Coordinates of C-alpha atoms and ligand atoms in Angstrom, one line a residue:
Chain E
M1 CA -0.1 0.1 0.1
R2 CA 2.6 2.3 1.1
L3 CA 4.9 1.6 -1.7
S4 CA 2.4 1.5 -4.2
R5 CA 1.4 5.0 -3.1
S6 CA 5.1 6.4 -3.3
L7 CA 5.5 4.8 -6.8
A8 CA 2.2 6.6 -8.0
Y9 CA 3.6 9.7 -6.3
A10 CA 6.8 9.3 -8.1
R11 CA 5.1 8.5 -11.6
N12 CA 2.3 11.4 -12.0
V13 CA 3.6 13.6 -9.1
A14 CA 0.5 15.1 -7.9
V15 CA 2.0 17.0 -5.1
V16 CA -1.3 18.1 -3.5
E17 CA -4.1 15.6 -3.7
V18 CA -7.4 16.8 -2.1
E19 CA -10.5 14.4 -2.3
E20 CA -13.8 15.4 -1.0
L21 CA -12.5 17.8 1.5
A22 CA -15.0 19.4 3.9
R23 CA -15.0 21.5 7.1
T24 CA -17.7 22.3 9.4
Y25 CA -17.2 24.9 12.2
R26 CA -19.1 24.8 15.4
T27 CA -19.5 28.0 17.2
S28 CA -21.7 28.7 20.2
T29 CA -23.3 32.0 21.0
G30 CA -25.2 33.4 23.9
I31 CA -24.2 33.1 27.5
L32 CA -27.4 32.0 29.2
R33 CA -29.2 30.1 26.1
R34 CA -26.1 28.7 24.5
R35 CA -27.0 27.8 20.9
T36 CA -24.7 26.1 18.4
V37 CA -24.2 27.2 15.1
E38 CA -22.8 25.3 12.4
V39 CA -21.0 26.8 9.4
E40 CA -20.4 24.5 6.6
A41 CA -17.2 26.3 5.4
V42 CA -16.0 23.7 2.8
R43 CA -18.6 21.2 1.5
G44 CA -16.5 18.5 -0.2
V45 CA -13.8 20.0 -2.5
S46 CA -11.5 18.0 -4.7
F47 CA -8.4 18.8 -6.8
E48 CA -4.9 18.1 -7.5
I49 CA -2.0 20.1 -8.2
A50 CA 0.9 18.8 -10.1
K51 CA 4.5 19.3 -9.2
G52 CA 5.8 22.7 -10.3
E53 CA 2.2 24.0 -11.1
L54 CA 1.0 27.2 -9.7
F55 CA -2.7 26.7 -8.8
G56 CA -5.0 29.4 -8.2
L57 CA -8.1 29.2 -5.8
L58 CA -10.5 31.9 -6.4
G59 CA -13.9 32.7 -4.7
P60 CA -15.9 35.4 -3.1
N61 CA -15.3 36.2 0.7
G62 CA -16.4 33.5 2.9
A63 CA -16.2 30.9 0.1
G64 CA -13.8 28.8 2.1
K65 CA -10.4 29.4 0.6
T66 CA -8.6 30.1 3.7
T67 CA -10.4 27.2 5.4
T68 CA -9.2 25.0 2.6
I69 CA -5.6 26.0 2.9
K70 CA -5.5 25.8 6.7
M71 CA -6.5 22.2 6.4
L72 CA -3.7 21.7 3.8
I73 CA -1.3 23.2 6.1
T74 CA -2.3 21.2 9.0
L75 CA -3.7 24.0 11.3
L76 CA -7.2 22.7 11.0
L77 CA -8.5 19.1 10.9
P78 CA -11.0 18.1 8.1
T79 CA -14.4 17.2 9.2
A80 CA -14.6 14.8 6.3
G81 CA -12.4 13.8 3.2
T82 CA -8.9 13.7 2.8
A83 CA -6.0 15.6 1.7
R84 CA -2.4 14.8 0.9
V85 CA 0.8 16.8 0.4
L86 CA 3.7 15.2 -1.2
G87 CA 1.8 11.8 -0.5
L88 CA 1.7 12.5 3.3
D89 CA -1.8 12.8 4.8
V90 CA -2.2 16.1 6.4
A91 CA -4.3 15.1 9.3
R92 CA -2.1 12.1 10.4
N93 CA 1.2 13.1 9.3
A94 CA 1.1 16.8 10.3
R95 CA 4.8 17.0 11.4
E96 CA 6.2 15.5 8.1
V97 CA 3.9 17.8 6.0
R98 CA 5.0 20.7 8.0
K99 CA 8.7 20.3 7.3
R100 CA 8.1 20.5 3.5
I101 CA 5.7 23.3 3.1
G102 CA 5.7 27.1 3.4
Y103 CA 2.8 29.2 4.3
V104 CA 2.3 32.9 3.8
F105 CA -0.8 34.9 4.4
G106 CA -1.6 38.5 3.3
G107 CA -2.3 41.4 5.6
D108 CA -0.3 42.7 8.3
R109 CA -0.7 40.1 10.9
G110 CA 1.7 37.2 11.7
L111 CA 4.9 39.2 12.7
Y112 CA 6.5 39.9 16.0
E113 CA 6.1 43.7 15.8
R114 CA 8.6 44.8 18.5
L115 CA 11.5 42.9 16.9
S116 CA 13.4 43.4 13.7
G117 CA 12.9 41.7 10.5
L118 CA 16.1 39.8 10.9
D119 CA 14.9 38.5 14.6
N120 CA 11.7 37.3 12.9
L121 CA 13.7 35.5 10.3
R122 CA 16.1 34.0 12.7
Y123 CA 13.5 32.8 15.1
F124 CA 11.7 30.8 12.3
A125 CA 14.9 29.6 11.0
E126 CA 15.4 27.9 14.3
L127 CA 11.7 26.5 14.6
Y128 CA 12.2 25.2 11.1
G129 CA 15.5 23.7 12.1
V130 CA 17.6 25.5 9.3
E131 CA 21.1 24.4 10.0
P132 CA 22.9 27.3 11.8
R133 CA 25.7 27.1 9.2
V134 CA 23.5 27.9 6.5
Q135 CA 21.1 30.3 8.3
K136 CA 23.1 33.4 7.8
L137 CA 23.6 32.9 4.2
R138 CA 19.9 31.8 3.6
I139 CA 18.5 34.7 5.4
Q140 CA 20.6 37.0 3.1
E141 CA 19.6 35.4 0.0
L142 CA 16.1 35.6 0.9
L143 CA 16.4 39.4 2.0
Q144 CA 17.7 40.0 -1.3
L145 CA 15.2 38.0 -3.2
V146 CA 12.3 40.0 -1.5
G147 CA 14.2 43.5 -1.7
L148 CA 14.4 43.9 2.2
A149 CA 18.2 43.8 2.3
G150 CA 19.4 46.7 4.4
R151 CA 16.2 47.3 6.2
E152 CA 16.3 43.9 8.2
R153 CA 17.5 45.5 11.5
E154 CA 14.6 48.0 11.6
K155 CA 11.9 47.1 13.9
V156 CA 8.9 45.5 12.1
E157 CA 6.5 47.9 13.8
G158 CA 8.0 50.6 11.4
Y159 CA 7.6 48.5 8.2
S160 CA 5.1 49.5 5.5
R161 CA 2.5 47.0 4.5
G162 CA 4.5 46.1 1.5
M163 CA 7.7 45.5 3.5
R164 CA 5.6 43.3 6.0
Q165 CA 4.4 41.3 3.1
R166 CA 7.8 40.6 1.7
L167 CA 9.1 39.7 5.2
H168 CA 6.3 37.3 5.2
I169 CA 7.4 35.7 2.1
A170 CA 11.0 35.6 3.0
R171 CA 9.7 33.8 6.4
G172 CA 7.8 31.2 4.4
L173 CA 10.7 30.3 2.3
L174 CA 13.4 30.0 4.9
H175 CA 13.5 26.3 5.0
D176 CA 13.4 26.0 1.2
P177 CA 9.9 24.3 1.1
E178 CA 8.8 22.2 -1.9
V179 CA 5.1 23.4 -1.7
V180 CA 4.1 27.0 -0.9
F181 CA 0.7 28.1 0.1
L182 CA -0.2 31.8 -0.4
D183 CA -3.2 33.3 0.9
E184 CA -3.8 36.6 -0.5
P185 CA -0.3 37.6 -0.7
T186 CA -0.7 40.7 -2.6
I187 CA -3.6 42.3 -0.5
G188 CA -3.1 45.9 0.6
V189 CA 0.3 46.1 -1.6
D190 CA 0.4 49.2 -3.9
P191 CA 0.7 48.4 -7.6
V192 CA 4.4 48.5 -8.0
G193 CA 5.0 46.5 -5.1
A194 CA 2.3 43.9 -6.0
R195 CA 4.0 43.6 -9.3
E196 CA 7.4 42.8 -7.7
L197 CA 5.7 40.4 -5.5
R198 CA 4.0 38.7 -8.5
A199 CA 7.4 38.3 -10.1
T200 CA 8.8 36.7 -6.9
I201 CA 5.7 34.3 -6.9
A202 CA 6.3 33.3 -10.5
A203 CA 10.0 32.7 -9.8
L204 CA 9.0 30.2 -7.1
T205 CA 7.4 27.8 -10.0
D206 CA 10.5 28.5 -12.2
A207 CA 12.7 27.2 -9.1
G208 CA 10.5 24.0 -9.3
K209 CA 8.2 24.7 -6.3
T210 CA 4.5 24.0 -6.3
V211 CA 2.3 26.8 -5.3
L212 CA -1.3 27.2 -4.2
L213 CA -2.4 30.9 -4.2
T214 CA -5.5 32.6 -3.4
T215 CA -6.3 36.1 -4.7
H216 CA -9.2 38.4 -5.2
Y217 CA -7.5 40.1 -8.3
M218 CA -8.6 38.4 -11.4
F219 CA -5.7 39.8 -13.5
E220 CA -3.3 38.4 -11.1
A221 CA -4.7 34.9 -11.2
D222 CA -4.9 35.2 -15.0
A223 CA -1.2 36.3 -15.3
L224 CA 0.2 33.9 -12.8
C225 CA -1.9 30.8 -12.4
D226 CA -1.5 27.7 -14.6
R227 CA -4.9 26.4 -13.5
I228 CA -7.7 27.7 -11.4
A229 CA -10.4 26.4 -9.2
V230 CA -13.3 28.6 -8.5
I231 CA -14.9 27.9 -5.2
A232 CA -18.2 29.3 -4.0
Q233 CA -20.1 28.7 -0.7
G234 CA -17.7 25.8 0.1
R235 CA -17.8 24.1 -3.5
I236 CA -15.6 24.2 -6.4
V237 CA -17.8 25.4 -9.3
A238 CA -15.4 25.4 -12.3
Q239 CA -11.7 24.6 -12.7
G240 CA -9.3 24.5 -15.5
T241 CA -6.9 26.8 -17.0
P242 CA -7.5 30.5 -17.1
Q243 CA -8.2 30.2 -20.9
A244 CA -10.5 27.4 -20.5
L245 CA -12.5 29.4 -17.9
K246 CA -12.7 32.5 -20.1
A247 CA -13.9 30.2 -23.0
G248 CA -16.4 28.9 -20.7
V249 CA -18.2 32.3 -20.6
G250 CA -18.5 31.8 -24.4
E251 CA -16.7 33.2 -27.3
G252 CA -19.1 36.2 -27.2
T253 CA -18.1 39.7 -26.4
V254 CA -18.6 42.0 -23.3
V255 CA -20.4 45.1 -24.2
E256 CA -19.8 47.9 -21.5
I257 CA -21.9 51.1 -21.3
E258 CA -21.5 54.0 -18.8
V259 CA -24.9 54.9 -17.4
Y260 CA -26.1 57.4 -14.6
G261 CA -28.6 56.1 -12.2
I262 CA -30.1 53.2 -14.2
E263 CA -33.3 51.7 -12.9
D264 CA -33.6 47.9 -11.9
A265 CA -36.4 47.3 -14.2
V266 CA -34.1 48.5 -17.2
V267 CA -31.4 46.0 -16.2
E268 CA -33.8 43.2 -16.2
R269 CA -35.0 44.1 -19.4
V270 CA -31.6 44.0 -20.8
R271 CA -31.0 40.6 -19.1
A272 CA -34.1 39.2 -20.7
L273 CA -32.8 40.0 -24.4
D274 CA -32.2 37.1 -26.7
G275 CA -28.5 36.4 -27.0
V276 CA -27.4 38.1 -23.5
S277 CA -25.8 35.5 -21.2
N278 CA -25.1 37.8 -18.1
V279 CA -25.5 41.2 -17.1
G280 CA -23.8 43.1 -14.2
L281 CA -23.9 46.7 -12.8
E282 CA -20.5 47.9 -11.6
A283 CA -19.7 50.9 -10.0
R284 CA -16.4 52.4 -11.2
D285 CA -15.2 55.8 -9.9
Q286 CA -18.1 58.3 -10.1
K287 CA -20.1 56.4 -12.8
Q288 CA -21.9 53.0 -13.2
V289 CA -21.0 50.7 -15.9
L290 CA -23.4 48.3 -17.3
V291 CA -21.5 44.9 -18.1
V292 CA -23.4 42.8 -20.8
Q293 CA -21.9 39.4 -21.8
T294 CA -23.4 38.4 -25.2
L295 CA -23.1 35.1 -27.0
P296 CA -21.0 34.7 -29.7
G297 CA -21.8 36.2 -33.4
R298 CA -24.5 38.6 -31.8
E299 CA -24.7 42.0 -32.4
L300 CA -26.8 43.4 -29.6
V301 CA -25.5 46.9 -28.8
H302 CA -28.3 48.5 -30.5
A303 CA -30.9 46.4 -29.0
I304 CA -29.3 47.2 -25.4
L305 CA -29.2 50.9 -26.2
G306 CA -32.7 50.6 -27.3
H307 CA -33.8 49.7 -23.9
L308 CA -31.6 52.3 -22.3
H309 CA -33.3 55.3 -24.1
G310 CA -34.6 57.8 -21.7
S311 CA -31.7 57.3 -19.3
E312 CA -28.5 59.2 -19.7
V313 CA -25.8 57.0 -21.4
G314 CA -21.9 57.6 -21.8
R315 CA -19.2 55.8 -23.5
V316 CA -19.9 52.4 -25.0
S317 CA -17.5 49.9 -25.7
S318 CA -17.0 46.3 -26.4
R319 CA -14.1 43.8 -25.6
E320 CA -13.0 40.1 -25.2
P321 CA -14.1 38.5 -22.1
T322 CA -11.6 38.4 -19.3
L323 CA -11.1 36.0 -16.3
E324 CA -13.2 38.4 -14.3
D325 CA -16.1 38.1 -16.6
A326 CA -15.8 34.3 -16.2
Y327 CA -15.4 34.7 -12.5
V328 CA -18.4 36.9 -12.2
A329 CA -20.6 34.6 -14.3
L330 CA -19.6 31.6 -12.1
V331 CA -20.1 33.0 -8.6
E332 CA -23.3 34.7 -9.3
Chain P
M1 CA 21.4 19.2 20.9
R2 CA 18.5 20.4 18.4
V3 CA 16.1 20.8 21.3
A4 CA 18.8 22.7 23.6
R5 CA 19.3 25.2 20.5
V6 CA 15.6 25.8 20.1
L7 CA 15.0 26.2 23.8
A8 CA 18.0 28.6 24.3
Y9 CA 17.2 30.5 21.2
G10 CA 13.7 30.7 22.3
W11 CA 14.4 31.8 25.6
F12 CA 16.7 34.6 24.1
F13 CA 14.3 35.7 21.7
R14 CA 11.4 36.0 24.1
M15 CA 13.7 38.0 26.5
K16 CA 14.3 40.4 23.8
M17 CA 10.8 40.7 23.1
L18 CA 9.8 41.2 26.7
M19 CA 12.6 43.5 27.5
R20 CA 11.0 45.9 24.9
S21 CA 7.7 45.7 26.4
S22 CA 7.3 45.4 30.0
F23 CA 10.6 47.3 30.6
N24 CA 8.9 50.1 28.8
S25 CA 5.7 50.1 30.6
W26 CA 5.5 51.9 33.9
L27 CA 3.4 49.1 35.5
G28 CA 6.5 46.7 35.2
V29 CA 8.5 49.1 37.2
L30 CA 5.8 50.1 39.7
Y31 CA 4.3 46.7 40.6
P32 CA 7.1 45.4 42.7
L33 CA 7.5 48.8 44.7
F34 CA 3.7 48.3 45.3
F35 CA 4.2 44.6 46.5
A36 CA 7.0 45.7 48.8
T37 CA 5.1 48.4 50.4
V38 CA 2.1 46.4 50.9
A39 CA 4.4 43.8 52.5
F40 CA 6.2 46.2 54.7
F41 CA 2.9 47.6 56.1
M42 CA 1.6 44.0 56.8
F43 CA 4.4 43.2 59.0
K44 CA 5.5 46.7 60.4
A45 CA 3.8 45.9 63.5
G46 CA 6.6 43.6 64.6
A47 CA 9.8 45.4 65.4
D48 CA 11.9 42.6 64.8
S49 CA 13.7 42.7 61.3
K50 CA 13.2 39.0 60.5
P51 CA 9.6 39.2 59.8
L52 CA 10.1 42.1 57.7
L53 CA 12.7 40.3 55.5
Y54 CA 10.3 37.4 55.4
S55 CA 7.5 39.2 54.0
S56 CA 9.8 41.2 51.6
L57 CA 11.1 37.9 50.3
G58 CA 7.3 36.8 49.8
A59 CA 6.5 39.9 47.9
A60 CA 9.6 39.5 45.8
V61 CA 8.6 35.9 44.7
M62 CA 5.1 37.2 44.3
G63 CA 6.5 39.6 41.6
V64 CA 7.9 36.5 39.8
W65 CA 4.6 34.8 39.8
S66 CA 2.7 37.8 38.7
N67 CA 5.0 38.4 35.9
T68 CA 4.3 34.8 34.7
A69 CA 0.6 33.8 35.3
T70 CA -1.2 36.9 33.7
P71 CA 1.3 37.8 31.0
A72 CA 1.4 34.0 29.7
G73 CA -2.3 34.2 29.3
S74 CA -2.2 37.6 27.5
A75 CA 0.7 36.7 25.6
L76 CA -1.2 33.8 24.1
A77 CA -4.3 35.9 23.6
Q78 CA -1.9 38.4 21.7
E79 CA -0.4 35.7 19.5
R80 CA -3.9 34.3 18.5
W81 CA -4.7 37.8 17.5
H82 CA -1.7 38.7 15.8
G83 CA -1.6 35.3 13.9
T84 CA 1.7 34.2 15.2
L85 CA 0.4 31.5 17.1
E86 CA -0.8 29.6 13.9
L87 CA 2.6 30.1 12.3
E88 CA 4.4 28.8 15.4
V89 CA 2.1 25.6 15.5
A90 CA 2.6 25.2 11.6
A91 CA 6.4 24.9 12.3
P92 CA 7.5 21.3 12.5
V93 CA 9.2 21.7 15.9
N94 CA 7.4 20.3 19.1
F95 CA 5.2 23.1 20.2
A96 CA 6.3 22.7 23.9
L97 CA 9.8 23.8 22.8
I98 CA 8.2 27.2 21.8
L99 CA 5.9 27.5 24.9
L100 CA 8.4 26.6 27.5
P101 CA 11.1 29.3 26.7
L102 CA 8.0 31.8 26.5
T103 CA 7.0 31.2 30.2
I104 CA 10.4 30.9 31.5
A105 CA 11.5 34.1 29.9
M106 CA 8.6 35.5 31.8
S107 CA 9.6 34.3 34.9
T108 CA 13.2 35.4 34.3
I109 CA 11.9 38.9 33.7
G110 CA 10.3 38.4 37.1
I111 CA 13.9 38.5 38.8
Y112 CA 14.2 42.0 38.0
S113 CA 10.9 42.6 39.8
M114 CA 12.4 40.4 42.7
A115 CA 15.4 42.7 42.8
A116 CA 13.6 45.7 42.9
T117 CA 11.1 44.7 45.6
L118 CA 14.1 43.8 47.8
L119 CA 15.9 47.0 47.1
W120 CA 13.1 49.1 47.6
G121 CA 12.3 47.6 50.9
W122 CA 15.9 48.0 51.9
A123 CA 16.3 51.7 50.7
V124 CA 12.8 53.0 51.7
F125 CA 11.7 50.9 54.6
G126 CA 15.3 49.7 55.9
I127 CA 14.7 46.0 55.8
P128 CA 18.1 44.5 56.0
L129 CA 19.2 42.2 53.2
Q130 CA 21.0 39.7 55.5
I131 CA 21.3 36.3 53.8
T132 CA 22.4 33.5 56.1
D133 CA 23.4 31.0 53.5
P134 CA 24.4 33.1 50.3
V135 CA 25.2 30.0 48.1
A136 CA 21.8 28.3 48.8
F137 CA 20.0 31.6 48.0
V138 CA 22.0 31.9 44.7
L139 CA 20.8 28.5 43.8
A140 CA 17.3 29.0 45.3
V141 CA 16.5 31.9 43.1
P142 CA 17.0 30.3 39.6
A143 CA 15.3 27.2 40.8
T144 CA 12.1 29.2 42.0
V145 CA 12.2 31.1 38.8
A146 CA 12.4 28.0 36.6
S147 CA 9.6 26.3 38.5
I148 CA 7.4 29.3 38.2
G149 CA 8.1 29.3 34.7
A150 CA 7.2 25.6 34.6
L151 CA 3.9 26.2 36.2
G152 CA 3.4 29.0 33.7
F153 CA 4.1 26.5 31.0
V154 CA 1.2 24.2 32.0
L155 CA -1.1 27.2 32.2
A156 CA 0.0 28.2 28.7
V157 CA -1.0 24.5 27.3
A158 CA -4.5 25.3 28.7
F159 CA -4.5 28.8 26.9
V160 CA -3.8 26.9 23.6
R161 CA -6.6 24.7 24.2
F162 CA -9.3 27.2 25.6
R163 CA -9.4 30.6 23.8
Q164 CA -10.8 32.2 27.1
A165 CA -8.5 30.5 29.5
W166 CA -6.5 33.7 29.8
A167 CA -9.3 34.7 32.3
L168 CA -8.0 31.5 34.2
G169 CA -4.5 33.0 34.4
N170 CA -5.9 36.1 35.9
M171 CA -8.0 34.2 38.4
L172 CA -5.1 32.0 39.6
E173 CA -2.8 34.9 40.3
Y174 CA -4.0 35.8 43.6
P175 CA -5.0 32.2 45.1
V176 CA -1.6 31.2 44.2
W177 CA -0.1 34.0 46.2
L178 CA -2.0 32.9 49.3
I179 CA -1.4 29.3 49.2
S180 CA 2.0 29.1 48.2
G181 CA 2.6 31.2 51.5
F182 CA 3.9 34.2 49.7
L183 CA 2.4 36.6 52.4
V184 CA 1.2 34.7 55.2
P185 CA 2.7 31.4 56.8
L186 CA 0.9 28.3 55.6
S187 CA 0.4 27.0 59.1
L188 CA -2.4 29.8 59.1
F189 CA -4.4 27.8 56.7
P190 CA -6.9 25.0 57.3
G191 CA -5.1 21.4 57.0
W192 CA -6.8 20.6 53.6
V193 CA -5.1 23.5 51.9
R194 CA -1.5 22.1 52.7
P195 CA -1.6 19.1 50.2
I196 CA -2.6 21.7 47.5
S197 CA 0.3 24.0 48.5
W198 CA 2.7 21.1 48.3
L199 CA 1.6 20.6 44.6
L200 CA 2.6 24.1 43.9
A201 CA 6.3 24.7 42.9
P202 CA 6.1 28.2 44.3
T203 CA 5.6 27.0 47.7
W204 CA 8.8 25.2 47.6
G205 CA 10.6 28.0 45.9
I206 CA 9.6 30.5 48.5
R207 CA 10.5 28.1 51.3
A208 CA 13.9 27.5 49.8
I209 CA 14.5 31.4 49.5
R210 CA 13.3 32.2 52.8
G211 CA 15.0 29.1 54.4
A212 CA 18.5 30.3 52.6
A213 CA 18.1 33.8 53.7
L214 CA 16.7 33.6 57.2
A215 CA 17.9 30.0 58.5
G216 CA 20.5 28.4 56.6
P217 CA 21.0 25.7 54.0
S218 CA 17.8 24.8 52.0
Y219 CA 18.8 22.2 49.5
G220 CA 15.7 20.0 50.3
D221 CA 13.3 22.8 49.3
I222 CA 15.4 23.7 46.2
G223 CA 15.3 20.1 45.4
M224 CA 11.6 19.9 45.7
A225 CA 11.1 23.2 43.7
L226 CA 13.1 21.7 40.8
G227 CA 11.2 18.3 41.1
V228 CA 7.8 19.7 41.3
G229 CA 8.7 22.0 38.3
A230 CA 10.2 19.2 36.2
A231 CA 6.8 17.3 37.0
Y232 CA 4.9 20.3 35.4
V233 CA 7.3 20.1 32.4
V234 CA 6.4 16.4 32.0
L235 CA 2.7 17.3 32.4
G236 CA 3.0 20.0 29.9
L237 CA 4.7 17.8 27.5
L238 CA 1.8 15.3 27.8
L239 CA -0.9 17.8 27.5
V240 CA 0.4 19.8 24.7
Q241 CA -0.1 17.3 21.8
R242 CA -3.7 16.9 23.0
A243 CA -4.4 20.4 23.4
L244 CA -3.0 21.0 19.9
H245 CA -5.1 18.3 18.5
A246 CA -8.2 19.8 20.0
A247 CA -7.4 23.3 18.9
R248 CA -7.1 22.0 15.3
A249 CA -10.3 20.0 15.5
K250 CA -12.1 22.9 17.0
G251 CA -10.2 25.6 14.9
T252 CA -9.4 27.9 17.9
L253 CA -5.8 28.7 16.7
S254 CA -6.9 32.0 15.3
L255 CA -9.4 34.5 16.1
T256 CA -11.3 34.4 12.7
Ligands
LIG401 N1 -12.7 29.8 13.2 C1 -13.8 30.0 12.6 N2 -14.9 29.7 13.2 C2 -16.2 29.6 12.5 N3 -16.6 30.1 11.4 C3 -15.4 30.3 10.6 C4 -14.2 30.3 11.1 N4 -13.2 30.6 10.1 C5 -14.0 30.8 9.1 N5 -15.4 30.6 9.3 C6 -16.3 30.8 8.4 O1 -16.3 29.7 7.4 C7 -16.7 30.4 6.1 C8 -15.5 30.4 5.1 O2 -14.3 31.1 5.7 P1 -12.9 31.3 5.0 O3 -12.0 32.3 5.6 O4 -12.5 29.9 4.6 O5 -13.2 32.2 3.7 P2 -12.6 32.8 2.4 O6 -12.8 32.3 1.1 O7 -10.9 32.7 2.8 O8 -12.9 34.2 2.6 P3 -12.1 35.7 2.1 O9 -11.9 35.8 0.6 O10 -12.9 36.6 2.9 O11 -10.8 35.4 2.9 C9 -17.1 31.8 6.4 O12 -18.6 31.8 6.6 C10 -16.5 32.1 7.7 O13 -17.2 32.9 8.4
LIG402 MG1 -9.5 34.1 3.2

């Protein structure tokens, strides 16, 4: 059994194997009359990530992305299903899994504020058993990699959001893990910083590491991920390459029309048009934009504008569907 | 070897962290002075200087315990809040090797509080610092600090398991003062309290320190403090894996 598994692992190299994984949280509320509330955060998800792949987990707030990651990194026990990382069961073999994976989350938590970046890294190097001889060099390399060299002796308290995030990534890579889990690593980082972080993330798979990434930025997922799973309400609703997901919205086009204070009834009438596959109303800057996805080969701009007469209309444009369109169509 | 390294570096790391917090806060400086003052007024009645030193030493060790029980709880609550608890648990090292240096560092900081209490008593109230057996005293202090750190470690394991357990730390602070005999001699308590006191390492620690200061060699009590402390460490080691398993099952390692 053991042998056959490791052989299979060597052959098709699925580094992460998730089968029908589920997690329910039980929380109790109230002091006098205690009520137990159950939240089914993840309801049976299955996916595999191959060696060297950059796999994206997308989904709206509360979809269960972080919960899934926390099961994979052994911080949460699944309530059902199984997950293996590098052939090791995450529930039963936690210690062995921990040695081989790295975990980075977004936001400014997860650091010892009163100490320097270097102190933070050194401590985790000890916890991960990084050989004392190689520690110094390894930390210097990582500081270079994430662009913190020269700032490592400053207290983390004084770090900007982007610096904290880069320190996080350096920490997650200290022990040179084979698999890296990144939960919203670019959240709250400015565009230039985020671009640098994305380059760092892309370099991870170039170095042969396997990466699982969650993000709310669709262009980021599109640019980075080899494959994506879209998760909504604890279930995977679509899985595939970014191209395949975009194709899933249809070969059609997306018509965008700037509108000002449009009525719901009008939106519904556009939605009912023959050849319209999806309609959304987005707020951008000061204006609203009506986003209409149409089936391939249909020229609907005139028909749509026909429904809009009477309301003020701005710029009209049409474009190819993006990953974001595909995503919106999937989770709505 | 690996274990010794993680423990030693962990202690050093936590000391660095604590020095930057409690030493900056006025409370850490004022508490021991407050303890010493209270202890002085409680025993002022007797003109003899021995009871004064007796109570001053009690107040001093009280400071060590107060620097461990409540702070251990709030440190873990903070680590939960900051998300560092999850990262520590996610590391492959036995989590006990992370917790133990944390609480030992806290009780070590308590040495400052101890020294401040004794010096304040000496400078302000003229409580003499005559130590009968200096060698035993010098050994009794670290033994007491280590055993109090070990008691904090057992508490910390409970804090990992139960999110609300920091309240327990606060609750235990004062009863332990009392039944370890920091303030009043144990002989004043009803008989059934005594076995509980014997289970508390601080009881032996304070006996060892007072013994060395006021009477003479107190190696028996030093041994007891170390023995009971070691038993706490073993208990904590046995419980920590279970506590973590429960926390992973319940999802209580983070706040969200
Ligand atoms: N420790 C917990 N106790 C109780 N419920 C929880 C806990 N953690 C998460 N949940 C709930 O589980 C669901 C999934 O949360 P999760 O954090 O996995 O979502 P997410 O996809 O990461 O969302 P986001 O994009 O906002 O980060 C949510 O309804 C959340 O409220
Ligand atoms: Mg999340």
